[in-house]
Amino acid sequence: MAESLLADPKVVQMIMEIHAYLQPHIAANNQRFDRFCANINRQLEETTQKLAQQLTESTQDMLDFEKQAFWGERADLSRSLNATACQSTAGLAPLPLPNGGYPAKGEFPETLGEFMSLERPGLTALLELYKLPPQDQVIDARNTLASYFNIPL
């Protein structure tokens, strides 16, 4: 039956007219679809770039947090050890520096006695090394450092 319909010139003419009528609509729909796809692709690309940047920032935040937590654990341990110093021969544990390292040999007093005998230049050097606020008086500098290092006075 389908063959007989296509053999009819009127049916073929109607099909051609329908095709001619639909052709611009199909083309317009294809263009709209292409624009839609391009817009979706652009949005996906922007979102992917934002996600990549957010992932990088989140990773850096986690690394910074881990570094701070590790610094805090080391500082807490040193402060705990320093809290037990009650004689001049008692050893002191340096806290980690703000950059995460430790003072070089000779920059931090090894004993409570050495700490108590520090004069203005040595106290000022420790304040600067640990980025603590400067103090005008020797007693204030010593108290600030003792509090920071948890050294009992």
mmCIF file with all atom_site columns, C-alpha atoms in Angstrom:
data_model
loop_
_atom_site.group_PDB
_atom_site.id
_atom_site.type_symbol
_atom_site.label_atom_id
_atom_site.label_alt_id
_atom_site.label_comp_id
_atom_site.label_asym_id
_atom_site.label_entity_id
_atom_site.label_seq_id
_atom_site.pdbx_PDB_ins_code
_atom_site.Cartn_x
_atom_site.Cartn_y
_atom_site.Cartn_z
_atom_site.occupancy
_atom_site.B_iso_or_equiv
_atom_site.pdbx_formal_charge
_atom_site.auth_seq_id
_atom_site.auth_comp_id
_atom_site.auth_asym_id
_atom_site.auth_atom_id
_atom_site.pdbx_PDB_model_num
ATOM 1   C CA . MET A 1 1   ? 0.000  0.000  0.000  1.00 0.00 ? 1   MET A CA 1
ATOM 2   C CA . ALA A 1 2   ? 2.866  2.348  0.775  1.00 0.00 ? 2   ALA A CA 1
ATOM 3   C CA . GLU A 1 3   ? 4.241  1.822  -2.697 1.00 0.00 ? 3   GLU A CA 1
ATOM 4   C CA . SER A 1 4   ? 0.920  2.718  -4.247 1.00 0.00 ? 4   SER A CA 1
ATOM 5   C CA . LEU A 1 5   ? 0.729  6.003  -2.276 1.00 0.00 ? 5   LEU A CA 1
ATOM 6   C CA . LEU A 1 6   ? 4.205  7.063  -3.415 1.00 0.00 ? 6   LEU A CA 1
ATOM 7   C CA . ALA A 1 7   ? 3.237  6.267  -6.963 1.00 0.00 ? 7   ALA A CA 1
ATOM 8   C CA . ASP A 1 8   ? 0.450  8.843  -6.777 1.00 0.00 ? 8   ASP A CA 1
ATOM 9   C CA . PRO A 1 9   ? 1.803  12.200 -8.037 1.00 0.00 ? 9   PRO A CA 1
ATOM 10  C CA . LYS A 1 10  ? -0.577 14.128 -5.761 1.00 0.00 ? 10  LYS A CA 1
ATOM 11  C CA . VAL A 1 11  ? 0.800  12.385 -2.664 1.00 0.00 ? 11  VAL A CA 1
ATOM 12  C CA . VAL A 1 12  ? 4.360  13.003 -3.812 1.00 0.00 ? 12  VAL A CA 1
ATOM 13  C CA . GLN A 1 13  ? 3.478  16.671 -4.433 1.00 0.00 ? 13  GLN A CA 1
ATOM 14  C CA . MET A 1 14  ? 1.958  16.989 -0.940 1.00 0.00 ? 14  MET A CA 1
ATOM 15  C CA . ILE A 1 15  ? 5.031  15.380 0.613  1.00 0.00 ? 15  ILE A CA 1
ATOM 16  C CA . MET A 1 16  ? 7.264  17.821 -1.258 1.00 0.00 ? 16  MET A CA 1
ATOM 17  C CA . GLU A 1 17  ? 5.133  20.781 -0.155 1.00 0.00 ? 17  GLU A CA 1
ATOM 18  C CA . ILE A 1 18  ? 5.209  19.594 3.464  1.00 0.00 ? 18  ILE A CA 1
ATOM 19  C CA . HIS A 1 19  ? 8.954  19.104 3.210  1.00 0.00 ? 19  HIS A CA 1
ATOM 20  C CA . ALA A 1 20  ? 9.411  22.595 1.702  1.00 0.00 ? 20  ALA A CA 1
ATOM 21  C CA . TYR A 1 21  ? 7.192  24.071 4.421  1.00 0.00 ? 21  TYR A CA 1
ATOM 22  C CA . LEU A 1 22  ? 9.012  22.251 7.256  1.00 0.00 ? 22  LEU A CA 1
ATOM 23  C CA . GLN A 1 23  ? 12.551 22.828 5.968  1.00 0.00 ? 23  GLN A CA 1
ATOM 24  C CA . PRO A 1 24  ? 12.935 26.425 7.326  1.00 0.00 ? 24  PRO A CA 1
ATOM 25  C CA . HIS A 1 25  ? 11.320 25.400 10.628 1.00 0.00 ? 25  HIS A CA 1
ATOM 26  C CA . ILE A 1 26  ? 13.683 22.469 10.962 1.00 0.00 ? 26  ILE A CA 1
ATOM 27  C CA . ALA A 1 27  ? 16.649 24.714 10.162 1.00 0.00 ? 27  ALA A CA 1
ATOM 28  C CA . ALA A 1 28  ? 15.471 27.297 12.720 1.00 0.00 ? 28  ALA A CA 1
ATOM 29  C CA . ASN A 1 29  ? 14.993 24.596 15.331 1.00 0.00 ? 29  ASN A CA 1
ATOM 30  C CA . ASN A 1 30  ? 18.459 23.237 14.572 1.00 0.00 ? 30  ASN A CA 1
ATOM 31  C CA . GLN A 1 31  ? 19.943 26.722 15.006 1.00 0.00 ? 31  GLN A CA 1
ATOM 32  C CA . ARG A 1 32  ? 18.115 27.183 18.320 1.00 0.00 ? 32  ARG A CA 1
ATOM 33  C CA . PHE A 1 33  ? 19.319 23.772 19.432 1.00 0.00 ? 33  PHE A CA 1
ATOM 34  C CA . ASP A 1 34  ? 22.897 24.632 18.403 1.00 0.00 ? 34  ASP A CA 1
ATOM 35  C CA . ARG A 1 35  ? 22.736 27.903 20.394 1.00 0.00 ? 35  ARG A CA 1
ATOM 36  C CA . PHE A 1 36  ? 21.281 26.029 23.360 1.00 0.00 ? 36  PHE A CA 1
ATOM 37  C CA . CYS A 1 37  ? 24.075 23.436 23.205 1.00 0.00 ? 37  CYS A CA 1
ATOM 38  C CA . ALA A 1 38  ? 26.736 26.146 22.875 1.00 0.00 ? 38  ALA A CA 1
ATOM 39  C CA . ASN A 1 39  ? 25.299 27.939 25.913 1.00 0.00 ? 39  ASN A CA 1
ATOM 40  C CA . ILE A 1 40  ? 25.233 24.713 27.932 1.00 0.00 ? 40  ILE A CA 1
ATOM 41  C CA . ASN A 1 41  ? 28.820 23.931 26.890 1.00 0.00 ? 41  ASN A CA 1
ATOM 42  C CA . ARG A 1 42  ? 29.956 27.435 27.891 1.00 0.00 ? 42  ARG A CA 1
ATOM 43  C CA . GLN A 1 43  ? 28.252 27.114 31.277 1.00 0.00 ? 43  GLN A CA 1
ATOM 44  C CA . LEU A 1 44  ? 29.782 23.671 31.805 1.00 0.00 ? 44  LEU A CA 1
ATOM 45  C CA . GLU A 1 45  ? 33.229 25.009 30.936 1.00 0.00 ? 45  GLU A CA 1
ATOM 46  C CA . GLU A 1 46  ? 32.846 27.959 33.335 1.00 0.00 ? 46  GLU A CA 1
ATOM 47  C CA . THR A 1 47  ? 31.606 25.664 36.092 1.00 0.00 ? 47  THR A CA 1
ATOM 48  C CA . THR A 1 48  ? 34.471 23.244 35.502 1.00 0.00 ? 48  THR A CA 1
ATOM 49  C CA . GLN A 1 49  ? 36.991 26.087 35.745 1.00 0.00 ? 49  GLN A CA 1
ATOM 50  C CA . LYS A 1 50  ? 35.364 27.378 38.939 1.00 0.00 ? 50  LYS A CA 1
ATOM 51  C CA . LEU A 1 51  ? 35.357 23.892 40.429 1.00 0.00 ? 51  LEU A CA 1
ATOM 52  C CA . ALA A 1 52  ? 39.025 23.432 39.597 1.00 0.00 ? 52  ALA A CA 1
ATOM 53  C CA . GLN A 1 53  ? 39.873 26.730 41.298 1.00 0.00 ? 53  GLN A CA 1
ATOM 54  C CA . GLN A 1 54  ? 37.691 25.896 44.307 1.00 0.00 ? 54  GLN A CA 1
ATOM 55  C CA . LEU A 1 55  ? 39.372 22.509 44.592 1.00 0.00 ? 55  LEU A CA 1
ATOM 56  C CA . THR A 1 56  ? 42.800 24.157 44.500 1.00 0.00 ? 56  THR A CA 1
ATOM 57  C CA . GLU A 1 57  ? 41.750 26.670 47.162 1.00 0.00 ? 57  GLU A CA 1
ATOM 58  C CA . SER A 1 58  ? 40.200 23.963 49.344 1.00 0.00 ? 58  SER A CA 1
ATOM 59  C CA . THR A 1 59  ? 43.322 21.830 49.042 1.00 0.00 ? 59  THR A CA 1
ATOM 60  C CA . GLN A 1 60  ? 45.477 24.800 50.065 1.00 0.00 ? 60  GLN A CA 1
ATOM 61  C CA . ASP A 1 61  ? 43.150 25.538 52.990 1.00 0.00 ? 61  ASP A CA 1
ATOM 62  C CA . MET A 1 62  ? 43.477 21.935 54.152 1.00 0.00 ? 62  MET A CA 1
ATOM 63  C CA . LEU A 1 63  ? 47.265 22.055 53.870 1.00 0.00 ? 63  LEU A CA 1
ATOM 64  C CA . ASP A 1 64  ? 47.331 25.324 55.821 1.00 0.00 ? 64  ASP A CA 1
ATOM 65  C CA . PHE A 1 65  ? 45.066 23.834 58.472 1.00 0.00 ? 65  PHE A CA 1
ATOM 66  C CA . GLU A 1 66  ? 47.253 20.731 58.771 1.00 0.00 ? 66  GLU A CA 1
ATOM 67  C CA . LYS A 1 67  ? 50.346 22.919 59.055 1.00 0.00 ? 67  LYS A CA 1
ATOM 68  C CA . GLN A 1 68  ? 48.706 25.020 61.792 1.00 0.00 ? 68  GLN A CA 1
ATOM 69  C CA . ALA A 1 69  ? 47.522 21.927 63.652 1.00 0.00 ? 69  ALA A CA 1
ATOM 70  C CA . PHE A 1 70  ? 50.991 20.388 63.475 1.00 0.00 ? 70  PHE A CA 1
ATOM 71  C CA . TRP A 1 71  ? 52.541 23.670 64.657 1.00 0.00 ? 71  TRP A CA 1
ATOM 72  C CA . GLY A 1 72  ? 50.027 23.793 67.531 1.00 0.00 ? 72  GLY A CA 1
ATOM 73  C CA . GLU A 1 73  ? 50.809 20.226 68.603 1.00 0.00 ? 73  GLU A CA 1
ATOM 74  C CA . ARG A 1 74  ? 54.547 20.930 68.650 1.00 0.00 ? 74  ARG A CA 1
ATOM 75  C CA . ALA A 1 75  ? 54.013 24.211 70.528 1.00 0.00 ? 75  ALA A CA 1
ATOM 76  C CA . ASP A 1 76  ? 51.778 22.487 73.094 1.00 0.00 ? 76  ASP A CA 1
ATOM 77  C CA . LEU A 1 77  ? 54.396 19.802 73.687 1.00 0.00 ? 77  LEU A CA 1
ATOM 78  C CA . SER A 1 78  ? 57.149 22.390 74.183 1.00 0.00 ? 78  SER A CA 1
ATOM 79  C CA . ARG A 1 79  ? 54.962 24.443 76.513 1.00 0.00 ? 79  ARG A CA 1
ATOM 80  C CA . SER A 1 80  ? 54.122 21.338 78.545 1.00 0.00 ? 80  SER A CA 1
ATOM 81  C CA . LEU A 1 81  ? 57.812 20.506 78.909 1.00 0.00 ? 81  LEU A CA 1
ATOM 82  C CA . ASN A 1 82  ? 58.665 24.103 79.826 1.00 0.00 ? 82  ASN A CA 1
ATOM 83  C CA . ALA A 1 83  ? 55.987 24.151 82.522 1.00 0.00 ? 83  ALA A CA 1
ATOM 84  C CA . THR A 1 84  ? 57.993 21.583 84.485 1.00 0.00 ? 84  THR A CA 1
ATOM 85  C CA . ALA A 1 85  ? 61.123 23.761 84.677 1.00 0.00 ? 85  ALA A CA 1
ATOM 86  C CA . CYS A 1 86  ? 61.580 24.705 88.328 1.00 0.00 ? 86  CYS A CA 1
ATOM 87  C CA . GLN A 1 87  ? 65.370 24.714 88.799 1.00 0.00 ? 87  GLN A CA 1
ATOM 88  C CA . SER A 1 88  ? 67.970 26.767 86.977 1.00 0.00 ? 88  SER A CA 1
ATOM 89  C CA . THR A 1 89  ? 69.418 23.591 85.429 1.00 0.00 ? 89  THR A CA 1
ATOM 90  C CA . ALA A 1 90  ? 66.038 22.452 84.070 1.00 0.00 ? 90  ALA A CA 1
ATOM 91  C CA . GLY A 1 91  ? 66.013 22.200 80.302 1.00 0.00 ? 91  GLY A CA 1
ATOM 92  C CA . LEU A 1 92  ? 63.741 24.356 78.154 1.00 0.00 ? 92  LEU A CA 1
ATOM 93  C CA . ALA A 1 93  ? 62.134 23.288 74.895 1.00 0.00 ? 93  ALA A CA 1
ATOM 94  C CA . PRO A 1 94  ? 61.951 25.888 72.127 1.00 0.00 ? 94  PRO A CA 1
ATOM 95  C CA . LEU A 1 95  ? 58.577 26.414 70.514 1.00 0.00 ? 95  LEU A CA 1
ATOM 96  C CA . PRO A 1 96  ? 58.406 26.204 66.741 1.00 0.00 ? 96  PRO A CA 1
ATOM 97  C CA . LEU A 1 97  ? 58.893 29.548 65.044 1.00 0.00 ? 97  LEU A CA 1
ATOM 98  C CA . PRO A 1 98  ? 55.977 31.187 63.225 1.00 0.00 ? 98  PRO A CA 1
ATOM 99  C CA . ASN A 1 99  ? 57.399 29.807 59.949 1.00 0.00 ? 99  ASN A CA 1
ATOM 100 C CA . GLY A 1 100 ? 57.282 26.255 61.360 1.00 0.00 ? 100 GLY A CA 1
ATOM 101 C CA . GLY A 1 101 ? 61.027 25.845 61.853 1.00 0.00 ? 101 GLY A CA 1
ATOM 102 C CA . TYR A 1 102 ? 63.007 25.941 65.066 1.00 0.00 ? 102 TYR A CA 1
ATOM 103 C CA . PRO A 1 103 ? 65.579 28.437 66.327 1.00 0.00 ? 103 PRO A CA 1
ATOM 104 C CA . ALA A 1 104 ? 69.184 27.772 65.403 1.00 0.00 ? 104 ALA A CA 1
ATOM 105 C CA . LYS A 1 105 ? 71.523 26.481 68.098 1.00 0.00 ? 105 LYS A CA 1
ATOM 106 C CA . GLY A 1 106 ? 72.297 29.275 70.528 1.00 0.00 ? 106 GLY A CA 1
ATOM 107 C CA . GLU A 1 107 ? 69.217 31.360 69.682 1.00 0.00 ? 107 GLU A CA 1
ATOM 108 C CA . PHE A 1 108 ? 67.079 29.812 72.429 1.00 0.00 ? 108 PHE A CA 1
ATOM 109 C CA . PRO A 1 109 ? 68.181 29.378 76.051 1.00 0.00 ? 109 PRO A CA 1
ATOM 110 C CA . GLU A 1 110 ? 68.775 25.727 76.874 1.00 0.00 ? 110 GLU A CA 1
ATOM 111 C CA . THR A 1 111 ? 67.973 25.994 80.591 1.00 0.00 ? 111 THR A CA 1
ATOM 112 C CA . LEU A 1 112 ? 65.798 28.017 82.931 1.00 0.00 ? 112 LEU A CA 1
ATOM 113 C CA . GLY A 1 113 ? 68.966 29.584 84.368 1.00 0.00 ? 113 GLY A CA 1
ATOM 114 C CA . GLU A 1 114 ? 70.050 30.773 80.907 1.00 0.00 ? 114 GLU A CA 1
ATOM 115 C CA . PHE A 1 115 ? 66.582 32.226 80.305 1.00 0.00 ? 115 PHE A CA 1
ATOM 116 C CA . MET A 1 116 ? 66.606 34.074 83.628 1.00 0.00 ? 116 MET A CA 1
ATOM 117 C CA . SER A 1 117 ? 70.073 35.518 82.922 1.00 0.00 ? 117 SER A CA 1
ATOM 118 C CA . LEU A 1 118 ? 69.138 36.959 79.501 1.00 0.00 ? 118 LEU A CA 1
ATOM 119 C CA . GLU A 1 119 ? 69.589 40.717 79.277 1.00 0.00 ? 119 GLU A CA 1
ATOM 120 C CA . ARG A 1 120 ? 67.782 43.184 76.997 1.00 0.00 ? 120 ARG A CA 1
ATOM 121 C CA . PRO A 1 121 ? 69.561 42.179 73.732 1.00 0.00 ? 121 PRO A CA 1
ATOM 122 C CA . GLY A 1 122 ? 68.864 38.465 74.213 1.00 0.00 ? 122 GLY A CA 1
ATOM 123 C CA . LEU A 1 123 ? 65.264 39.072 75.255 1.00 0.00 ? 123 LEU A CA 1
ATOM 124 C CA . THR A 1 124 ? 64.702 41.450 72.342 1.00 0.00 ? 124 THR A CA 1
ATOM 125 C CA . ALA A 1 125 ? 66.192 38.905 69.923 1.00 0.00 ? 125 ALA A CA 1
ATOM 126 C CA . LEU A 1 126 ? 63.780 36.229 71.202 1.00 0.00 ? 126 LEU A CA 1
ATOM 127 C CA . LEU A 1 127 ? 60.809 38.611 70.939 1.00 0.00 ? 127 LEU A CA 1
ATOM 128 C CA . GLU A 1 128 ? 61.765 39.378 67.331 1.00 0.00 ? 128 GLU A CA 1
ATOM 129 C CA . LEU A 1 129 ? 62.475 35.732 66.502 1.00 0.00 ? 129 LEU A CA 1
ATOM 130 C CA . TYR A 1 130 ? 58.993 34.716 67.633 1.00 0.00 ? 130 TYR A CA 1
ATOM 131 C CA . LYS A 1 131 ? 57.380 37.875 66.221 1.00 0.00 ? 131 LYS A CA 1
ATOM 132 C CA . LEU A 1 132 ? 56.126 38.954 69.640 1.00 0.00 ? 132 LEU A CA 1
ATOM 133 C CA . PRO A 1 133 ? 55.489 42.633 70.391 1.00 0.00 ? 133 PRO A CA 1
ATOM 134 C CA . PRO A 1 134 ? 58.542 44.580 71.554 1.00 0.00 ? 134 PRO A CA 1
ATOM 135 C CA . GLN A 1 135 ? 58.748 45.487 75.236 1.00 0.00 ? 135 GLN A CA 1
ATOM 136 C CA . ASP A 1 136 ? 60.380 48.576 76.749 1.00 0.00 ? 136 ASP A CA 1
ATOM 137 C CA . GLN A 1 137 ? 61.313 47.046 80.095 1.00 0.00 ? 137 GLN A CA 1
ATOM 138 C CA . VAL A 1 138 ? 63.462 43.956 80.647 1.00 0.00 ? 138 VAL A CA 1
ATOM 139 C CA . ILE A 1 139 ? 60.961 42.593 83.175 1.00 0.00 ? 139 ILE A CA 1
ATOM 140 C CA . ASP A 1 140 ? 58.099 43.024 80.680 1.00 0.00 ? 140 ASP A CA 1
ATOM 141 C CA . ALA A 1 141 ? 60.083 41.281 77.934 1.00 0.00 ? 141 ALA A CA 1
ATOM 142 C CA . ARG A 1 142 ? 60.945 38.380 80.259 1.00 0.00 ? 142 ARG A CA 1
ATOM 143 C CA . ASN A 1 143 ? 57.314 38.081 81.434 1.00 0.00 ? 143 ASN A CA 1
ATOM 144 C CA . THR A 1 144 ? 56.005 38.155 77.851 1.00 0.00 ? 144 THR A CA 1
ATOM 145 C CA . LEU A 1 145 ? 58.423 35.434 76.778 1.00 0.00 ? 145 LEU A CA 1
ATOM 146 C CA . ALA A 1 146 ? 57.829 33.341 79.912 1.00 0.00 ? 146 ALA A CA 1
ATOM 147 C CA . SER A 1 147 ? 54.094 33.499 79.295 1.00 0.00 ? 147 SER A CA 1
ATOM 148 C CA . TYR A 1 148 ? 54.480 32.618 75.608 1.00 0.00 ? 148 TYR A CA 1
ATOM 149 C CA . PHE A 1 149 ? 56.865 29.708 76.320 1.00 0.00 ? 149 PHE A CA 1
ATOM 150 C CA . ASN A 1 150 ? 54.923 28.663 79.464 1.00 0.00 ? 150 ASN A CA 1
ATOM 151 C CA . ILE A 1 151 ? 58.006 29.034 81.648 1.00 0.00 ? 151 ILE A CA 1
ATOM 152 C CA . PRO A 1 152 ? 57.110 29.374 85.332 1.00 0.00 ? 152 PRO A CA 1
ATOM 153 C CA . LEU A 1 153 ? 58.713 32.403 86.973 1.00 0.00 ? 153 LEU A CA 1
#
